[in-house]
Amino acid sequence: MSKNTNVKIQRKTNPRTPVLIAALKDGARQNEVAIWRDVAKKLEKPGKNYAQVNLSKINRYANDGETVLIAGKVLGAGLLEKAVTVAAYNFSVTAMEKIEEVGGKCLTIEQIMEENPKGSGIKILQ
C-alpha cells in the first residue's frame, strides 16, 4: 500500500476498519475482483461520508432474492417487502429486525467476502 493509503487507514478510530480495508484489498488482489477494491476505497474516506441507506431505498432498487452491499450503515426507515441479503459495514437495530422479518439476511462485509470471494451477483447501493 502507498504511504498516503497507510496514513488514511491509520487515522481510523474504529479498530475494525483498518483490518477490513486491508482484507478487502487483499481479496481484490487475490481474486482479481474490482468490487472489493471499490468498497475499500469507500471505507477509506472519512466516516461522515459513509453511505447511510434506508430500507425504502433497498426496497426500491433491489429485486427479491438479490444480494445488496452497502459500504456504510443501513437504517430502518421505510418498508422492506422483499427478501434480500444485505451486507453492510453496520446496521441499526430496527433495520436488522425488519430485514429478518421479511425473510432476508443481514451480513457483515467480512461474511459476504467469505461466502462470495468473486463478488458475483452483488449490487452496491450508496
PDB file of C-alpha atoms in Angstrom:
ATOM      1  CA  MET A   1       0.000   0.000   0.000  1.00  0.00           C
ATOM      2  CA  SER A   2       1.122   3.528  -0.632  1.00  0.00           C
ATOM      3  CA  LYS A   3       2.186   5.857   2.155  1.00  0.00           C
ATOM      4  CA  ASN A   4      -0.956   8.016   1.772  1.00  0.00           C
ATOM      5  CA  THR A   5      -3.196   4.963   1.988  1.00  0.00           C
ATOM      6  CA  ASN A   6      -1.476   3.794   5.170  1.00  0.00           C
ATOM      7  CA  VAL A   7      -1.919   7.226   6.738  1.00  0.00           C
ATOM      8  CA  LYS A   8      -5.630   7.247   5.847  1.00  0.00           C
ATOM      9  CA  ILE A   9      -6.104   3.783   7.295  1.00  0.00           C
ATOM     10  CA  GLN A  10      -4.166   4.500  10.500  1.00  0.00           C
ATOM     11  CA  ARG A  11      -6.347   7.552  11.254  1.00  0.00           C
ATOM     12  CA  LYS A  12      -9.440   5.375  11.638  1.00  0.00           C
ATOM     13  CA  THR A  13     -10.612   5.233  15.253  1.00  0.00           C
ATOM     14  CA  ASN A  14     -12.643   2.039  14.871  1.00  0.00           C
ATOM     15  CA  PRO A  15     -10.111  -0.820  15.099  1.00  0.00           C
ATOM     16  CA  ARG A  16     -12.250  -2.964  12.791  1.00  0.00           C
ATOM     17  CA  THR A  17     -11.947  -0.545   9.854  1.00  0.00           C
ATOM     18  CA  PRO A  18      -8.210  -0.817   9.008  1.00  0.00           C
ATOM     19  CA  VAL A  19      -8.381  -4.614   9.209  1.00  0.00           C
ATOM     20  CA  LEU A  20     -11.430  -4.676   6.920  1.00  0.00           C
ATOM     21  CA  ILE A  21      -9.849  -2.310   4.384  1.00  0.00           C
ATOM     22  CA  ALA A  22      -6.692  -4.440   4.255  1.00  0.00           C
ATOM     23  CA  ALA A  23      -8.778  -7.625   3.851  1.00  0.00           C
ATOM     24  CA  LEU A  24     -10.818  -6.060   1.041  1.00  0.00           C
ATOM     25  CA  LYS A  25      -7.674  -5.007  -0.826  1.00  0.00           C
ATOM     26  CA  ASP A  26      -6.113  -8.451  -0.358  1.00  0.00           C
ATOM     27  CA  GLY A  27      -9.313 -10.086  -1.629  1.00  0.00           C
ATOM     28  CA  ALA A  28      -9.321  -7.792  -4.657  1.00  0.00           C
ATOM     29  CA  ARG A  29      -5.724  -8.727  -5.483  1.00  0.00           C
ATOM     30  CA  GLN A  30      -6.059 -12.473  -4.871  1.00  0.00           C
ATOM     31  CA  ASN A  31      -9.327 -12.930  -6.757  1.00  0.00           C
ATOM     32  CA  GLU A  32      -8.726 -10.171  -9.318  1.00  0.00           C
ATOM     33  CA  VAL A  33     -12.094  -8.608  -8.499  1.00  0.00           C
ATOM     34  CA  ALA A  34     -12.655  -4.855  -8.618  1.00  0.00           C
ATOM     35  CA  ILE A  35     -15.732  -4.811  -6.366  1.00  0.00           C
ATOM     36  CA  TRP A  36     -13.717  -5.281  -3.166  1.00  0.00           C
ATOM     37  CA  ARG A  37     -11.253  -2.535  -4.145  1.00  0.00           C
ATOM     38  CA  ASP A  38     -14.187  -0.171  -4.764  1.00  0.00           C
ATOM     39  CA  VAL A  39     -15.669  -0.917  -1.330  1.00  0.00           C
ATOM     40  CA  ALA A  40     -12.236  -0.447   0.308  1.00  0.00           C
ATOM     41  CA  LYS A  41     -11.885   2.982  -1.328  1.00  0.00           C
ATOM     42  CA  LYS A  42     -15.297   3.994   0.010  1.00  0.00           C
ATOM     43  CA  LEU A  43     -14.335   2.883   3.524  1.00  0.00           C
ATOM     44  CA  GLU A  44     -11.033   4.793   3.369  1.00  0.00           C
ATOM     45  CA  LYS A  45     -12.983   8.046   3.244  1.00  0.00           C
ATOM     46  CA  PRO A  46     -13.973   9.808   6.480  1.00  0.00           C
ATOM     47  CA  GLY A  47     -16.758   8.114   8.440  1.00  0.00           C
ATOM     48  CA  LYS A  48     -19.117  11.059   7.980  1.00  0.00           C
ATOM     49  CA  ASN A  49     -19.032  10.317   4.220  1.00  0.00           C
ATOM     50  CA  TYR A  50     -20.066   6.652   4.592  1.00  0.00           C
ATOM     51  CA  ALA A  51     -23.330   5.708   2.914  1.00  0.00           C
ATOM     52  CA  GLN A  52     -26.463   5.765   5.058  1.00  0.00           C
ATOM     53  CA  VAL A  53     -29.115   3.785   3.235  1.00  0.00           C
ATOM     54  CA  ASN A  54     -32.717   3.419   4.362  1.00  0.00           C
ATOM     55  CA  LEU A  55     -34.700   0.224   3.842  1.00  0.00           C
ATOM     56  CA  SER A  56     -37.049   2.069   1.478  1.00  0.00           C
ATOM     57  CA  LYS A  57     -34.125   2.612  -0.933  1.00  0.00           C
ATOM     58  CA  ILE A  58     -33.175  -1.063  -0.754  1.00  0.00           C
ATOM     59  CA  ASN A  59     -36.807  -1.963  -1.454  1.00  0.00           C
ATOM     60  CA  ARG A  60     -36.865   0.390  -4.448  1.00  0.00           C
ATOM     61  CA  TYR A  61     -33.654  -0.780  -6.148  1.00  0.00           C
ATOM     62  CA  ALA A  62     -33.222  -4.443  -5.149  1.00  0.00           C
ATOM     63  CA  ASN A  63     -35.101  -7.436  -6.508  1.00  0.00           C
ATOM     64  CA  ASP A  64     -36.345 -10.369  -4.457  1.00  0.00           C
ATOM     65  CA  GLY A  65     -33.526 -12.779  -3.585  1.00  0.00           C
ATOM     66  CA  GLU A  66     -30.777 -10.350  -4.599  1.00  0.00           C
ATOM     67  CA  THR A  67     -27.617  -9.530  -2.637  1.00  0.00           C
ATOM     68  CA  VAL A  68     -27.027  -5.855  -1.840  1.00  0.00           C
ATOM     69  CA  LEU A  69     -23.836  -4.362  -0.381  1.00  0.00           C
ATOM     70  CA  ILE A  70     -23.704  -1.029   1.437  1.00  0.00           C
ATOM     71  CA  ALA A  71     -20.327   0.498   2.354  1.00  0.00           C
ATOM     72  CA  GLY A  72     -21.842   2.218   5.367  1.00  0.00           C
ATOM     73  CA  LYS A  73     -24.858   1.885   7.623  1.00  0.00           C
ATOM     74  CA  VAL A  74     -28.314   0.500   6.903  1.00  0.00           C
ATOM     75  CA  LEU A  75     -31.066   2.477   8.630  1.00  0.00           C
ATOM     76  CA  GLY A  76     -34.553   1.213   9.471  1.00  0.00           C
ATOM     77  CA  ALA A  77     -36.681   3.961   7.875  1.00  0.00           C
ATOM     78  CA  GLY A  78     -39.233   2.750   5.354  1.00  0.00           C
ATOM     79  CA  LEU A  79     -40.715  -0.603   4.471  1.00  0.00           C
ATOM     80  CA  LEU A  80     -38.950  -3.634   3.060  1.00  0.00           C
ATOM     81  CA  GLU A  81     -41.199  -6.026   1.170  1.00  0.00           C
ATOM     82  CA  LYS A  82     -38.550  -8.238  -0.483  1.00  0.00           C
ATOM     83  CA  ALA A  83     -36.392 -10.981   0.989  1.00  0.00           C
ATOM     84  CA  VAL A  84     -32.928  -9.688   0.162  1.00  0.00           C
ATOM     85  CA  THR A  85     -29.486 -10.441   1.562  1.00  0.00           C
ATOM     86  CA  VAL A  86     -27.963  -7.201   2.809  1.00  0.00           C
ATOM     87  CA  ALA A  87     -24.246  -6.899   3.531  1.00  0.00           C
ATOM     88  CA  ALA A  88     -23.144  -3.702   5.226  1.00  0.00           C
ATOM     89  CA  TYR A  89     -20.494  -2.178   7.436  1.00  0.00           C
ATOM     90  CA  ASN A  90     -23.106  -1.539  10.128  1.00  0.00           C
ATOM     91  CA  PHE A  91     -26.849  -1.950  10.777  1.00  0.00           C
ATOM     92  CA  SER A  92     -29.316  -0.180  13.017  1.00  0.00           C
ATOM     93  CA  VAL A  93     -31.321  -2.443  15.317  1.00  0.00           C
ATOM     94  CA  THR A  94     -34.630  -1.675  13.589  1.00  0.00           C
ATOM     95  CA  ALA A  95     -33.122  -2.338  10.163  1.00  0.00           C
ATOM     96  CA  MET A  96     -31.910  -5.783  11.248  1.00  0.00           C
ATOM     97  CA  GLU A  97     -35.332  -6.617  12.688  1.00  0.00           C
ATOM     98  CA  LYS A  98     -37.184  -5.528   9.547  1.00  0.00           C
ATOM     99  CA  ILE A  99     -34.826  -7.370   7.172  1.00  0.00           C
ATOM    100  CA  GLU A 100     -35.092 -10.622   9.117  1.00  0.00           C
ATOM    101  CA  GLU A 101     -38.872 -10.172   9.492  1.00  0.00           C
ATOM    102  CA  VAL A 102     -39.404 -10.459   5.714  1.00  0.00           C
ATOM    103  CA  GLY A 103     -37.017 -13.433   5.371  1.00  0.00           C
ATOM    104  CA  GLY A 104     -33.849 -11.576   4.411  1.00  0.00           C
ATOM    105  CA  LYS A 105     -30.358 -11.919   5.835  1.00  0.00           C
ATOM    106  CA  CYS A 106     -28.026  -9.369   7.426  1.00  0.00           C
ATOM    107  CA  LEU A 107     -24.324  -9.976   6.833  1.00  0.00           C
ATOM    108  CA  THR A 108     -21.167  -8.051   7.537  1.00  0.00           C
ATOM    109  CA  ILE A 109     -18.836  -7.199   4.678  1.00  0.00           C
ATOM    110  CA  GLU A 110     -16.356  -9.761   6.032  1.00  0.00           C
ATOM    111  CA  GLN A 111     -19.002 -12.503   5.867  1.00  0.00           C
ATOM    112  CA  ILE A 112     -20.027 -11.693   2.284  1.00  0.00           C
ATOM    113  CA  MET A 113     -16.366 -11.758   1.239  1.00  0.00           C
ATOM    114  CA  GLU A 114     -16.025 -15.278   2.657  1.00  0.00           C
ATOM    115  CA  GLU A 115     -19.273 -16.507   1.073  1.00  0.00           C
ATOM    116  CA  ASN A 116     -18.719 -14.885  -2.331  1.00  0.00           C
ATOM    117  CA  PRO A 117     -14.993 -14.143  -2.898  1.00  0.00           C
ATOM    118  CA  LYS A 118     -15.551 -13.385  -6.597  1.00  0.00           C
ATOM    119  CA  GLY A 119     -18.242 -10.818  -5.770  1.00  0.00           C
ATOM    120  CA  SER A 120     -20.610 -12.085  -8.438  1.00  0.00           C
ATOM    121  CA  GLY A 121     -24.260 -11.057  -8.284  1.00  0.00           C
ATOM    122  CA  ILE A 122     -23.714  -8.284  -5.735  1.00  0.00           C
ATOM    123  CA  LYS A 123     -25.323  -4.887  -6.213  1.00  0.00           C
ATOM    124  CA  ILE A 124     -23.703  -1.888  -4.485  1.00  0.00           C
ATOM    125  CA  LEU A 125     -26.012   0.827  -3.143  1.00  0.00           C
ATOM    126  CA  GLN A 126     -24.894   4.156  -1.736  1.00  0.00           C
TER     127      GLN A 126
END
